[in-house]
mmCIF file of C-alpha atoms and ligand atoms in Angstrom:
data_model
loop_
_atom_site.group_PDB
_atom_site.id
_atom_site.type_symbol
_atom_site.label_atom_id
_atom_site.label_comp_id
_atom_site.label_asym_id
_atom_site.label_seq_id
_atom_site.Cartn_x
_atom_site.Cartn_y
_atom_site.Cartn_z
ATOM 1 C CA MET A 1 146.812 15.382 -114.734
ATOM 2 C CA LYS A 2 148.621 18.610 -114.313
ATOM 3 C CA LYS A 3 147.116 21.618 -112.481
ATOM 4 C CA TYR A 4 149.591 24.376 -113.016
ATOM 5 C CA GLN A 5 149.951 27.025 -110.279
ATOM 6 C CA LEU A 6 151.934 30.222 -110.302
ATOM 7 C CA MET A 7 153.345 31.212 -106.921
ATOM 8 C CA ALA A 8 156.296 33.260 -107.994
ATOM 9 C CA PRO A 9 157.006 36.839 -106.961
ATOM 10 C CA GLY A 10 155.706 37.890 -110.361
ATOM 11 C CA PRO A 11 154.238 37.426 -112.773
ATOM 12 C CA THR A 12 151.240 36.472 -110.654
ATOM 13 C CA PRO A 13 148.009 34.651 -111.505
ATOM 14 C CA VAL A 14 145.324 36.578 -113.367
ATOM 15 C CA PRO A 15 141.787 36.201 -112.038
ATOM 16 C CA SER A 16 139.346 34.605 -114.450
ATOM 17 C CA GLN A 17 137.050 37.605 -114.585
ATOM 18 C CA VAL A 18 140.059 39.696 -115.686
ATOM 19 C CA LEU A 19 141.025 37.125 -118.298
ATOM 20 C CA LEU A 20 137.497 37.100 -119.645
ATOM 21 C CA ALA A 21 137.358 40.878 -119.848
ATOM 22 C CA MET A 22 140.638 40.923 -121.755
ATOM 23 C CA ALA A 23 139.256 38.304 -124.223
ATOM 24 C CA GLN A 24 136.785 40.663 -125.789
ATOM 25 C CA PRO A 25 137.409 41.819 -129.370
ATOM 26 C CA MET A 26 140.089 44.511 -129.741
ATOM 27 C CA ILE A 27 138.943 48.094 -129.832
ATOM 28 C CA HIS A 28 140.796 50.973 -131.484
ATOM 29 C CA HIS A 29 142.495 53.359 -129.056
ATOM 30 C CA ARG A 30 141.444 56.539 -130.937
ATOM 31 C CA THR A 31 137.763 56.093 -130.206
ATOM 32 C CA PRO A 32 135.235 57.316 -127.669
ATOM 33 C CA ALA A 33 135.017 53.728 -126.392
ATOM 34 C CA TYR A 34 138.703 53.725 -125.441
ATOM 35 C CA GLU A 35 138.509 57.217 -123.962
ATOM 36 C CA ALA A 36 135.588 56.178 -121.706
ATOM 37 C CA LEU A 37 137.497 53.077 -120.660
ATOM 38 C CA PHE A 38 140.671 55.015 -119.928
ATOM 39 C CA ALA A 39 138.812 57.762 -118.062
ATOM 40 C CA GLU A 40 137.531 55.137 -115.674
ATOM 41 C CA VAL A 41 140.886 53.410 -115.339
ATOM 42 C CA ARG A 42 142.712 56.702 -114.865
ATOM 43 C CA ALA A 43 140.528 57.707 -111.918
ATOM 44 C CA GLY A 44 141.009 54.232 -110.425
ATOM 45 C CA LEU A 45 144.782 54.489 -110.800
ATOM 46 C CA GLU A 46 144.868 57.730 -108.816
ATOM 47 C CA ARG A 47 143.064 56.045 -106.004
ATOM 48 C CA LEU A 48 145.376 52.997 -106.121
ATOM 49 C CA PHE A 49 148.476 55.200 -106.159
ATOM 50 C CA GLN A 50 146.944 57.419 -103.437
ATOM 51 C CA THR A 51 147.693 60.518 -105.376
ATOM 52 C CA SER A 52 145.741 63.387 -106.879
ATOM 53 C CA GLN A 53 148.242 63.522 -109.794
ATOM 54 C CA ASP A 54 147.961 61.794 -113.127
ATOM 55 C CA VAL A 55 149.381 58.272 -113.284
ATOM 56 C CA ILE A 56 151.025 57.654 -116.614
ATOM 57 C CA PRO A 57 150.635 54.116 -118.092
ATOM 58 C CA LEU A 58 153.463 52.885 -120.316
ATOM 59 C CA ALA A 59 153.494 49.840 -122.548
ATOM 60 C CA CYS A 60 156.594 48.174 -121.132
ATOM 61 C CA SER A 61 157.639 46.064 -118.127
ATOM 62 C CA GLY A 62 158.431 47.570 -114.753
ATOM 63 C CA SER A 63 162.048 48.242 -115.601
ATOM 64 C CA GLY A 64 160.942 50.481 -118.494
ATOM 65 C CA ALA A 65 159.012 52.625 -116.044
ATOM 66 C CA MET A 66 162.066 52.741 -113.759
ATOM 67 C CA GLU A 67 164.011 54.092 -116.734
ATOM 68 C CA ALA A 68 161.242 56.520 -117.522
ATOM 69 C CA ALA A 69 161.155 57.864 -113.975
ATOM 70 C CA LEU A 70 164.911 58.473 -114.117
ATOM 71 C CA VAL A 71 165.189 60.082 -117.567
ATOM 72 C CA ASN A 72 162.307 62.461 -116.841
ATOM 73 C CA THR A 73 163.632 63.866 -113.566
ATOM 74 C CA LEU A 74 167.413 63.997 -113.987
ATOM 75 C CA SER A 75 170.177 65.365 -116.193
ATOM 76 C CA ALA A 76 173.638 64.028 -117.129
ATOM 77 C CA GLY A 77 176.100 64.723 -114.352
ATOM 78 C CA ASP A 78 173.440 64.825 -111.628
ATOM 79 C CA VAL A 79 174.221 62.973 -108.422
ATOM 80 C CA VAL A 80 171.724 60.575 -106.862
ATOM 81 C CA ALA A 81 171.771 58.294 -103.868
ATOM 82 C CA VAL A 82 170.515 54.723 -104.352
ATOM 83 C CA VAL A 83 169.329 52.413 -101.561
ATOM 84 C CA SER A 84 171.020 49.311 -102.798
ATOM 85 C CA ALA A 85 170.372 46.101 -100.911
ATOM 86 C CA GLY A 86 169.337 43.614 -103.590
ATOM 87 C CA LYS A 87 169.079 42.999 -107.332
ATOM 88 C CA PHE A 88 166.488 45.716 -107.938
ATOM 89 C CA GLY A 89 168.503 48.338 -106.030
ATOM 90 C CA GLU A 90 171.378 47.390 -108.282
ATOM 91 C CA ARG A 91 169.138 47.934 -111.256
ATOM 92 C CA TRP A 92 168.610 51.556 -110.233
ATOM 93 C CA VAL A 93 172.438 51.931 -110.072
ATOM 94 C CA GLU A 94 172.799 50.406 -113.583
ATOM 95 C CA ILE A 95 170.123 52.556 -115.190
ATOM 96 C CA ALA A 96 171.520 55.749 -113.578
ATOM 97 C CA ARG A 97 175.043 54.964 -114.730
ATOM 98 C CA ALA A 98 173.869 54.106 -118.227
ATOM 99 C CA TYR A 99 172.699 57.714 -118.507
ATOM 100 C CA GLY A 100 175.753 59.329 -117.040
ATOM 101 C CA VAL A 101 174.172 60.026 -113.653
ATOM 102 C CA GLU A 102 176.615 59.780 -110.776
ATOM 103 C CA VAL A 103 175.585 57.347 -108.020
ATOM 104 C CA VAL A 104 176.224 57.417 -104.271
ATOM 105 C CA GLU A 105 175.432 53.872 -103.236
ATOM 106 C CA LEU A 106 173.724 53.426 -99.837
ATOM 107 C CA LYS A 107 174.561 49.759 -99.646
ATOM 108 C CA ALA A 108 173.280 47.214 -97.193
ATOM 109 C CA PRO A 109 173.920 43.493 -97.264
ATOM 110 C CA TYR A 110 171.212 41.424 -98.981
ATOM 111 C CA GLY A 111 168.446 40.736 -96.460
ATOM 112 C CA GLU A 112 168.928 44.060 -94.675
ATOM 113 C CA SER A 113 167.698 47.593 -95.283
ATOM 114 C CA VAL A 114 168.991 51.111 -95.010
ATOM 115 C CA PRO A 115 167.600 53.132 -92.080
ATOM 116 C CA ALA A 116 166.046 56.509 -92.914
ATOM 117 C CA GLU A 117 168.634 58.133 -90.649
ATOM 118 C CA ARG A 118 171.412 57.028 -92.978
ATOM 119 C CA VAL A 119 169.519 58.572 -95.891
ATOM 120 C CA ALA A 120 169.177 61.759 -93.834
ATOM 121 C CA GLU A 121 172.932 61.785 -93.049
ATOM 122 C CA THR A 122 173.765 61.350 -96.705
ATOM 123 C CA LEU A 123 171.463 64.217 -97.634
ATOM 124 C CA ARG A 124 173.167 66.415 -95.044
ATOM 125 C CA SER A 125 176.708 65.577 -96.283
ATOM 126 C CA ARG A 126 175.844 65.693 -100.028
ATOM 127 C CA LYS A 127 173.889 68.854 -100.667
ATOM 128 C CA ASP A 128 174.188 68.223 -104.427
ATOM 129 C CA LEU A 129 171.979 65.132 -104.351
ATOM 130 C CA ARG A 130 169.160 65.463 -106.896
ATOM 131 C CA ALA A 131 167.273 62.332 -105.929
ATOM 132 C CA VAL A 132 167.111 59.319 -103.703
ATOM 133 C CA LEU A 133 166.128 56.114 -105.493
ATOM 134 C CA THR A 134 164.883 53.052 -103.680
ATOM 135 C CA GLN A 135 162.588 50.016 -103.870
ATOM 136 C CA HIS A 136 159.661 49.800 -101.575
ATOM 137 C CA SER A 137 159.568 45.976 -101.650
ATOM 138 C CA GLU A 138 163.016 44.578 -102.707
ATOM 139 C CA SER A 139 161.784 41.404 -104.387
ATOM 140 C CA SER A 140 165.186 39.775 -104.581
ATOM 141 C CA THR A 141 165.564 39.598 -100.802
ATOM 142 C CA GLY A 142 161.950 39.921 -99.589
ATOM 143 C CA VAL A 143 162.680 43.094 -97.579
ATOM 144 C CA LEU A 144 160.360 46.067 -97.222
ATOM 145 C CA HIS A 145 162.295 49.363 -97.164
ATOM 146 C CA ASP A 146 161.136 52.319 -94.996
ATOM 147 C CA VAL A 147 159.736 54.495 -97.783
ATOM 148 C CA ARG A 148 157.716 56.556 -95.321
ATOM 149 C CA GLY A 149 160.917 57.318 -93.337
ATOM 150 C CA TYR A 150 162.866 58.106 -96.562
ATOM 151 C CA ALA A 151 160.017 60.500 -97.657
ATOM 152 C CA ALA A 152 160.140 62.292 -94.286
ATOM 153 C CA VAL A 153 163.812 63.063 -94.819
ATOM 154 C CA THR A 154 163.812 63.806 -98.598
ATOM 155 C CA ARG A 155 160.745 66.086 -98.591
ATOM 156 C CA ALA A 156 162.673 68.572 -96.466
ATOM 157 C CA THR A 157 165.345 68.827 -99.130
ATOM 158 C CA ASP A 158 165.516 69.491 -102.876
ATOM 159 C CA ALA A 159 166.141 65.785 -103.579
ATOM 160 C CA LEU A 160 163.285 63.861 -105.082
ATOM 161 C CA LEU A 161 162.319 60.453 -103.670
ATOM 162 C CA ILE A 162 161.822 58.018 -106.512
ATOM 163 C CA VAL A 163 160.278 54.690 -105.469
ATOM 164 C CA ASP A 164 160.141 51.412 -107.340
ATOM 165 C CA ALA A 165 156.824 50.044 -106.039
ATOM 166 C CA VAL A 166 156.555 47.300 -108.609
ATOM 167 C CA SER A 167 156.120 44.671 -105.978
ATOM 168 C CA SER A 168 154.313 46.813 -103.424
ATOM 169 C CA LEU A 169 151.561 48.709 -105.236
ATOM 170 C CA GLY A 170 148.258 47.158 -104.216
ATOM 171 C CA ILE A 171 150.160 45.056 -101.680
ATOM 172 C CA ALA A 172 151.610 47.383 -99.035
ATOM 173 C CA ASP A 173 150.339 50.806 -98.032
ATOM 174 C CA LEU A 174 152.204 53.529 -99.919
ATOM 175 C CA ARG A 175 150.656 56.952 -99.399
ATOM 176 C CA MET A 176 152.327 58.853 -102.232
ATOM 177 C CA ASP A 177 150.763 62.293 -101.561
ATOM 178 C CA THR A 178 150.447 62.056 -97.774
ATOM 179 C CA TRP A 179 154.015 60.789 -97.203
ATOM 180 C CA GLY A 180 155.505 63.044 -99.840
ATOM 181 C CA VAL A 181 156.853 60.482 -102.303
ATOM 182 C CA ASP A 182 157.805 62.243 -105.560
ATOM 183 C CA VAL A 183 157.747 59.405 -108.044
ATOM 184 C CA VAL A 184 156.096 55.968 -107.798
ATOM 185 C CA VAL A 185 156.850 53.298 -110.402
ATOM 186 C CA ALA A 186 154.665 50.171 -110.699
ATOM 187 C CA GLY A 187 154.009 47.305 -113.065
ATOM 188 C CA SER A 188 151.020 45.240 -114.132
ATOM 189 C CA GLN A 189 152.196 41.733 -113.288
ATOM 190 C CA LYS A 190 152.589 41.829 -109.468
ATOM 191 C CA GLY A 191 149.955 43.191 -107.075
ATOM 192 C CA LEU A 192 147.762 44.327 -109.948
ATOM 193 C CA MET A 193 147.154 40.683 -111.030
ATOM 194 C CA LEU A 194 147.528 41.481 -114.739
ATOM 195 C CA PRO A 195 149.663 40.029 -117.472
ATOM 196 C CA PRO A 196 153.120 41.624 -117.902
ATOM 197 C CA GLY A 197 153.406 44.450 -120.352
ATOM 198 C CA LEU A 198 151.981 47.533 -118.674
ATOM 199 C CA ALA A 199 153.829 49.780 -116.282
ATOM 200 C CA PHE A 200 153.163 53.074 -114.569
ATOM 201 C CA CYS A 201 154.889 56.292 -113.480
ATOM 202 C CA ALA A 202 153.183 58.587 -111.054
ATOM 203 C CA LEU A 203 154.875 61.960 -110.511
ATOM 204 C CA GLY A 204 154.053 64.376 -107.757
ATOM 205 C CA ALA A 205 154.063 68.182 -108.178
ATOM 206 C CA ARG A 206 157.779 68.522 -107.394
ATOM 207 C CA ALA A 207 158.698 65.823 -109.877
ATOM 208 C CA TRP A 208 156.543 67.377 -112.636
ATOM 209 C CA GLU A 209 158.384 70.661 -112.028
ATOM 210 C CA ARG A 210 161.697 68.887 -112.210
ATOM 211 C CA ALA A 211 160.691 67.199 -115.439
ATOM 212 C CA LYS A 212 160.572 70.588 -117.167
ATOM 213 C CA THR A 213 164.313 71.029 -116.692
ATOM 214 C CA SER A 214 165.459 67.377 -117.050
ATOM 215 C CA LYS A 215 167.872 67.040 -119.938
ATOM 216 C CA LEU A 216 168.381 63.281 -120.241
ATOM 217 C CA PRO A 217 167.414 61.967 -123.679
ATOM 218 C CA LYS A 218 163.914 60.561 -124.058
ATOM 219 C CA TYR A 219 161.386 60.079 -126.754
ATOM 220 C CA TYR A 220 158.944 57.208 -126.158
ATOM 221 C CA PHE A 221 159.290 57.835 -122.415
ATOM 222 C CA ASN A 222 158.717 61.606 -122.500
ATOM 223 C CA LEU A 223 156.267 61.908 -119.644
ATOM 224 C CA LEU A 224 155.456 65.578 -120.069
ATOM 225 C CA GLU A 225 154.331 64.771 -123.610
ATOM 226 C CA GLU A 226 152.438 61.682 -122.507
ATOM 227 C CA ARG A 227 150.698 63.592 -119.736
ATOM 228 C CA LYS A 228 149.110 65.905 -122.331
ATOM 229 C CA PHE A 229 147.448 62.874 -123.870
ATOM 230 C CA VAL A 230 146.529 61.313 -120.508
ATOM 231 C CA GLY A 231 144.814 64.554 -119.561
ATOM 232 C CA ARG A 232 142.444 64.056 -122.495
ATOM 233 C CA ASN A 233 141.984 60.326 -121.759
ATOM 234 C CA GLU A 234 144.129 59.489 -124.745
ATOM 235 C CA ALA A 235 147.517 57.923 -125.289
ATOM 236 C CA HIS A 236 150.391 59.348 -127.323
ATOM 237 C CA PHE A 237 151.283 55.896 -128.711
ATOM 238 C CA THR A 238 149.243 52.701 -129.075
ATOM 239 C CA PRO A 239 148.527 51.677 -125.475
ATOM 240 C CA ALA A 240 148.369 48.132 -124.118
ATOM 241 C CA VAL A 241 144.604 48.146 -124.771
ATOM 242 C CA SER A 242 143.885 44.616 -123.496
ATOM 243 C CA ILE A 243 145.720 45.110 -120.259
ATOM 244 C CA ILE A 244 143.991 48.420 -119.715
ATOM 245 C CA ILE A 245 140.669 46.630 -120.138
ATOM 246 C CA GLY A 246 141.849 44.043 -117.568
ATOM 247 C CA LEU A 247 142.895 46.857 -115.276
ATOM 248 C CA ARG A 248 139.333 48.193 -115.148
ATOM 249 C CA GLU A 249 138.299 44.872 -113.668
ATOM 250 C CA VAL A 250 141.247 44.849 -111.216
ATOM 251 C CA VAL A 251 140.339 48.278 -109.930
ATOM 252 C CA LYS A 252 136.803 47.094 -109.304
ATOM 253 C CA MET A 253 138.068 43.974 -107.472
ATOM 254 C CA LEU A 254 140.500 45.863 -105.281
ATOM 255 C CA GLU A 255 137.990 48.542 -104.449
ATOM 256 C CA ALA A 256 135.287 46.054 -103.649
ATOM 257 C CA GLU A 257 137.690 44.515 -101.123
ATOM 258 C CA GLY A 258 138.841 47.942 -99.947
ATOM 259 C CA LEU A 259 142.502 48.977 -100.059
ATOM 260 C CA PRO A 260 143.023 48.653 -96.269
ATOM 261 C CA ASN A 261 141.677 45.087 -96.493
ATOM 262 C CA VAL A 262 143.925 44.372 -99.452
ATOM 263 C CA PHE A 263 147.024 45.471 -97.442
ATOM 264 C CA ALA A 264 145.799 43.457 -94.407
ATOM 265 C CA ARG A 265 145.292 40.377 -96.561
ATOM 266 C CA HIS A 266 148.843 40.492 -97.875
ATOM 267 C CA ASP A 267 150.185 41.049 -94.390
ATOM 268 C CA ARG A 268 148.232 38.048 -93.128
ATOM 269 C CA LEU A 269 149.459 35.815 -95.965
ATOM 270 C CA ALA A 270 153.037 36.858 -95.334
ATOM 271 C CA ARG A 271 152.814 36.305 -91.570
ATOM 272 C CA ALA A 272 151.237 32.868 -92.153
ATOM 273 C CA THR A 273 153.958 31.913 -94.638
ATOM 274 C CA ARG A 274 156.731 32.960 -92.199
ATOM 275 C CA ALA A 275 155.044 31.100 -89.366
ATOM 276 C CA GLY A 276 154.726 28.016 -91.521
ATOM 277 C CA ALA A 277 158.388 28.149 -92.546
ATOM 278 C CA ALA A 278 159.499 28.605 -88.963
ATOM 279 C CA ALA A 279 157.388 25.671 -87.847
ATOM 280 C CA LEU A 280 159.234 23.516 -90.399
ATOM 281 C CA GLY A 281 162.547 24.575 -88.939
ATOM 282 C CA LEU A 282 163.401 26.917 -91.753
ATOM 283 C CA ARG A 283 164.623 30.507 -91.428
ATOM 284 C CA VAL A 284 163.247 33.370 -93.432
ATOM 285 C CA PHE A 285 165.957 35.379 -95.102
ATOM 286 C CA PRO A 286 165.180 39.051 -94.277
ATOM 287 C CA ARG A 287 166.787 40.435 -91.180
ATOM 288 C CA ALA A 288 164.935 43.714 -91.762
ATOM 289 C CA THR A 289 161.178 44.201 -92.115
ATOM 290 C CA PRO A 290 159.875 41.472 -94.422
ATOM 291 C CA SER A 291 157.809 42.353 -97.469
ATOM 292 C CA PRO A 292 154.191 41.343 -97.497
ATOM 293 C CA ALA A 293 154.491 40.480 -101.231
ATOM 294 C CA LEU A 294 156.793 37.522 -100.989
ATOM 295 C CA THR A 295 158.703 35.416 -98.505
ATOM 296 C CA ALA A 296 162.378 34.511 -99.103
ATOM 297 C CA ILE A 297 163.230 31.399 -97.146
ATOM 298 C CA LEU A 298 166.740 30.016 -96.588
ATOM 299 C CA ALA A 299 167.207 26.405 -97.770
ATOM 300 C CA PRO A 300 168.068 23.923 -95.003
ATOM 301 C CA ASP A 301 171.787 23.837 -94.185
ATOM 302 C CA GLY A 302 173.832 22.257 -96.941
ATOM 303 C CA MET A 303 170.944 22.055 -99.430
ATOM 304 C CA ASP A 304 170.865 23.874 -102.742
ATOM 305 C CA SER A 305 167.622 25.922 -102.770
ATOM 306 C CA GLU A 306 167.351 25.264 -106.510
ATOM 307 C CA LYS A 307 166.413 21.634 -105.587
ATOM 308 C CA ILE A 308 163.373 22.927 -103.734
ATOM 309 C CA VAL A 309 162.402 25.181 -106.624
ATOM 310 C CA ALA A 310 162.796 22.271 -109.083
ATOM 311 C CA ALA A 311 160.723 19.968 -106.865
ATOM 312 C CA TYR A 312 157.882 22.482 -106.699
ATOM 313 C CA SER A 313 157.814 22.720 -110.444
ATOM 314 C CA GLU A 314 158.650 19.185 -111.554
ATOM 315 C CA THR A 315 156.751 17.202 -108.963
ATOM 316 C CA HIS A 316 153.943 19.552 -108.050
ATOM 317 C CA ASP A 317 153.497 21.823 -111.102
ATOM 318 C CA ILE A 318 153.944 24.941 -108.959
ATOM 319 C CA THR A 319 156.233 27.702 -110.149
ATOM 320 C CA ILE A 320 158.060 29.521 -107.340
ATOM 321 C CA ALA A 321 161.339 31.354 -107.595
ATOM 322 C CA GLY A 322 164.903 30.737 -106.496
ATOM 323 C CA GLY A 323 167.523 33.256 -105.407
ATOM 324 C CA GLN A 324 168.921 35.926 -107.695
ATOM 325 C CA GLY A 325 172.511 37.051 -107.965
ATOM 326 C CA GLU A 326 174.491 36.172 -104.852
ATOM 327 C CA MET A 327 171.392 34.468 -103.352
ATOM 328 C CA LYS A 328 171.234 31.825 -106.021
ATOM 329 C CA GLY A 329 171.194 28.362 -104.435
ATOM 330 C CA LYS A 330 170.600 29.863 -100.974
ATOM 331 C CA VAL A 331 167.013 30.972 -100.847
ATOM 332 C CA PHE A 332 163.723 30.127 -102.469
ATOM 333 C CA ARG A 333 160.974 32.711 -102.764
ATOM 334 C CA LEU A 334 157.258 32.182 -102.386
ATOM 335 C CA GLY A 335 155.039 34.874 -103.864
ATOM 336 C CA HIS A 336 151.805 35.657 -102.149
ATOM 337 C CA MET A 337 150.839 38.868 -103.869
ATOM 338 C CA GLY A 338 147.951 39.900 -106.088
ATOM 339 C CA TYR A 339 145.379 37.175 -106.689
ATOM 340 C CA ALA A 340 146.457 35.231 -103.567
ATOM 341 C CA VAL A 341 144.311 33.986 -100.719
ATOM 342 C CA GLU A 342 144.788 31.957 -97.510
ATOM 343 C CA MET A 343 144.362 28.598 -99.228
ATOM 344 C CA ASP A 344 147.192 29.407 -101.630
ATOM 345 C CA VAL A 345 149.524 29.739 -98.644
ATOM 346 C CA ILE A 346 148.231 26.432 -97.274
ATOM 347 C CA VAL A 347 148.999 24.751 -100.680
ATOM 348 C CA ALA A 348 152.476 26.323 -100.785
ATOM 349 C CA LEU A 349 153.275 25.116 -97.246
ATOM 350 C CA ALA A 350 151.748 21.632 -97.672
ATOM 351 C CA THR A 351 153.803 21.218 -100.784
ATOM 352 C CA LEU A 352 156.925 22.386 -98.944
ATOM 353 C CA GLU A 353 156.330 19.736 -96.298
ATOM 354 C CA GLN A 354 156.170 17.050 -98.980
ATOM 355 C CA ILE A 355 159.255 18.297 -100.717
ATOM 356 C CA LEU A 356 161.345 18.462 -97.564
ATOM 357 C CA SER A 357 160.248 14.960 -96.704
ATOM 358 C CA ASP A 358 161.023 13.701 -100.228
ATOM 359 C CA LEU A 359 164.475 15.265 -99.906
ATOM 360 C CA GLY A 360 165.032 13.177 -96.781
ATOM 361 C CA LEU A 361 164.530 15.738 -94.081
ATOM 362 C CA PRO A 362 162.531 14.838 -90.912
ATOM 363 C CA VAL A 363 159.119 16.539 -91.310
ATOM 364 C CA THR A 364 156.066 16.494 -89.116
ATOM 365 C CA PHE A 365 153.339 16.634 -91.736
ATOM 366 C CA GLY A 366 150.923 19.421 -90.991
ATOM 367 C CA ALA A 367 153.353 21.417 -88.819
ATOM 368 C CA GLY A 368 153.809 24.238 -91.375
ATOM 369 C CA VAL A 369 150.205 24.190 -92.465
ATOM 370 C CA GLY A 370 149.007 24.244 -88.783
ATOM 371 C CA ALA A 371 151.199 27.224 -87.975
ATOM 372 C CA ALA A 372 149.669 29.142 -90.910
ATOM 373 C CA GLN A 373 146.140 28.169 -89.901
ATOM 374 C CA LYS A 374 146.799 29.541 -86.463
ATOM 375 C CA VAL A 375 147.628 32.867 -88.014
ATOM 376 C CA PHE A 376 144.493 32.731 -90.164
ATOM 377 C CA ALA A 377 142.433 31.858 -87.088
ATOM 378 C CA GLY A 378 143.910 34.857 -85.297
ATOM 379 C CA LYS A 379 145.497 32.588 -82.732
ATOM 380 C CA SER A 380 149.104 33.616 -83.266
HETATM 381 C C1 PLP B 1 159.338 42.755 -110.868
HETATM 382 C C2 PLP B 1 160.059 43.928 -110.374
HETATM 383 C C3 PLP B 1 160.527 44.936 -111.239
HETATM 384 C C4 PLP B 1 160.294 44.964 -112.710
HETATM 385 O O1 PLP B 1 160.781 43.977 -113.419
HETATM 386 P P1 PLP B 1 160.297 43.796 -114.986
HETATM 387 O O2 PLP B 1 160.751 42.429 -115.233
HETATM 388 O O3 PLP B 1 160.954 44.823 -115.718
HETATM 389 O O4 PLP B 1 158.835 43.994 -114.942
HETATM 390 C C5 PLP B 1 161.135 46.065 -110.690
HETATM 391 N N1 PLP B 1 161.293 46.150 -109.404
HETATM 392 C C6 PLP B 1 160.839 45.236 -108.508
HETATM 393 C C7 PLP B 1 161.049 45.473 -107.088
HETATM 394 C C8 PLP B 1 160.239 44.073 -108.984
HETATM 395 O O5 PLP B 1 159.795 43.143 -108.099
#
């Protein structure tokens, strides 16, 4: 028998109550029923994004919302700085260049981060910077960037801070209004435990002002237009109705747990995963602050990490992820975001023990699991 489990850094498992909610018959979006649904979801989104501004849903994947954030706040020839220390940082660079936006890359090696002080220095030396673009959680390396620090230095300048929070919203604390983050981008299929296909852009007051003068081409992604509809609990184009229905359940679940508890849970799962890996003699990849969404672990010396990924899937019916780009073959990534609890980490680590043993490495069964249990018991 196969019991399939999804433990990748997105998409993530969808809770059964959410799946059931989404299975109800389709409703039309130009109806009072949809408006009532969206009014509820809209208020919930503001709380999840920790903002008093409208959060704009878009029917696309997270990268679409990244593109929307960029084309609504910039003009051709603008100069931006990009924190680039992984695949998703590189995506910001690619989108910017595709639109003729000039990029100053703030590069760090994979596994590392860019200190806020370096962002501050760049802002001092390049007064023409119109925005700083970053990830919060860089999912390709498992690093959490210092968004709070970046906000502290950007908010004192004219540059907007645009944050890809696709793998941190509902996972790690991100106080959009309080910290002064100008744009937050998120997606449905990570911390929000929904199917892929819905993404979000939240703009702060400064970003909405900037949007009025942004000249990059846009039609579907025109957020000022979309905001007019959102303000009436409507949508300009056909929304991802089913996922919005699921989102209503997700908001209820996250708020029943309480956002601080949601963040603490992810932190606990991440600490336990790291402790488990270390107890098995493995090294986690990040040299900077690790993300609570996922753990990138280096394969044992001389072993291709794809072997571990394949064993998870082929022998144990668990989908995890390998390395991307230059990390291919070097790391494997365990997701523990969204609909993830302590016993999921136990399963992931117990499976890892079996895989390492099957691959001929000396393993003390229970060592990784035990280290995680100590974290859960508050004993390490
Ligand atoms: C998943 C993810 C995205 C979005 O990817 P899509 O495949 O377009 O949904 C963007 N940024 C980060 C950090 C991610 O983890």
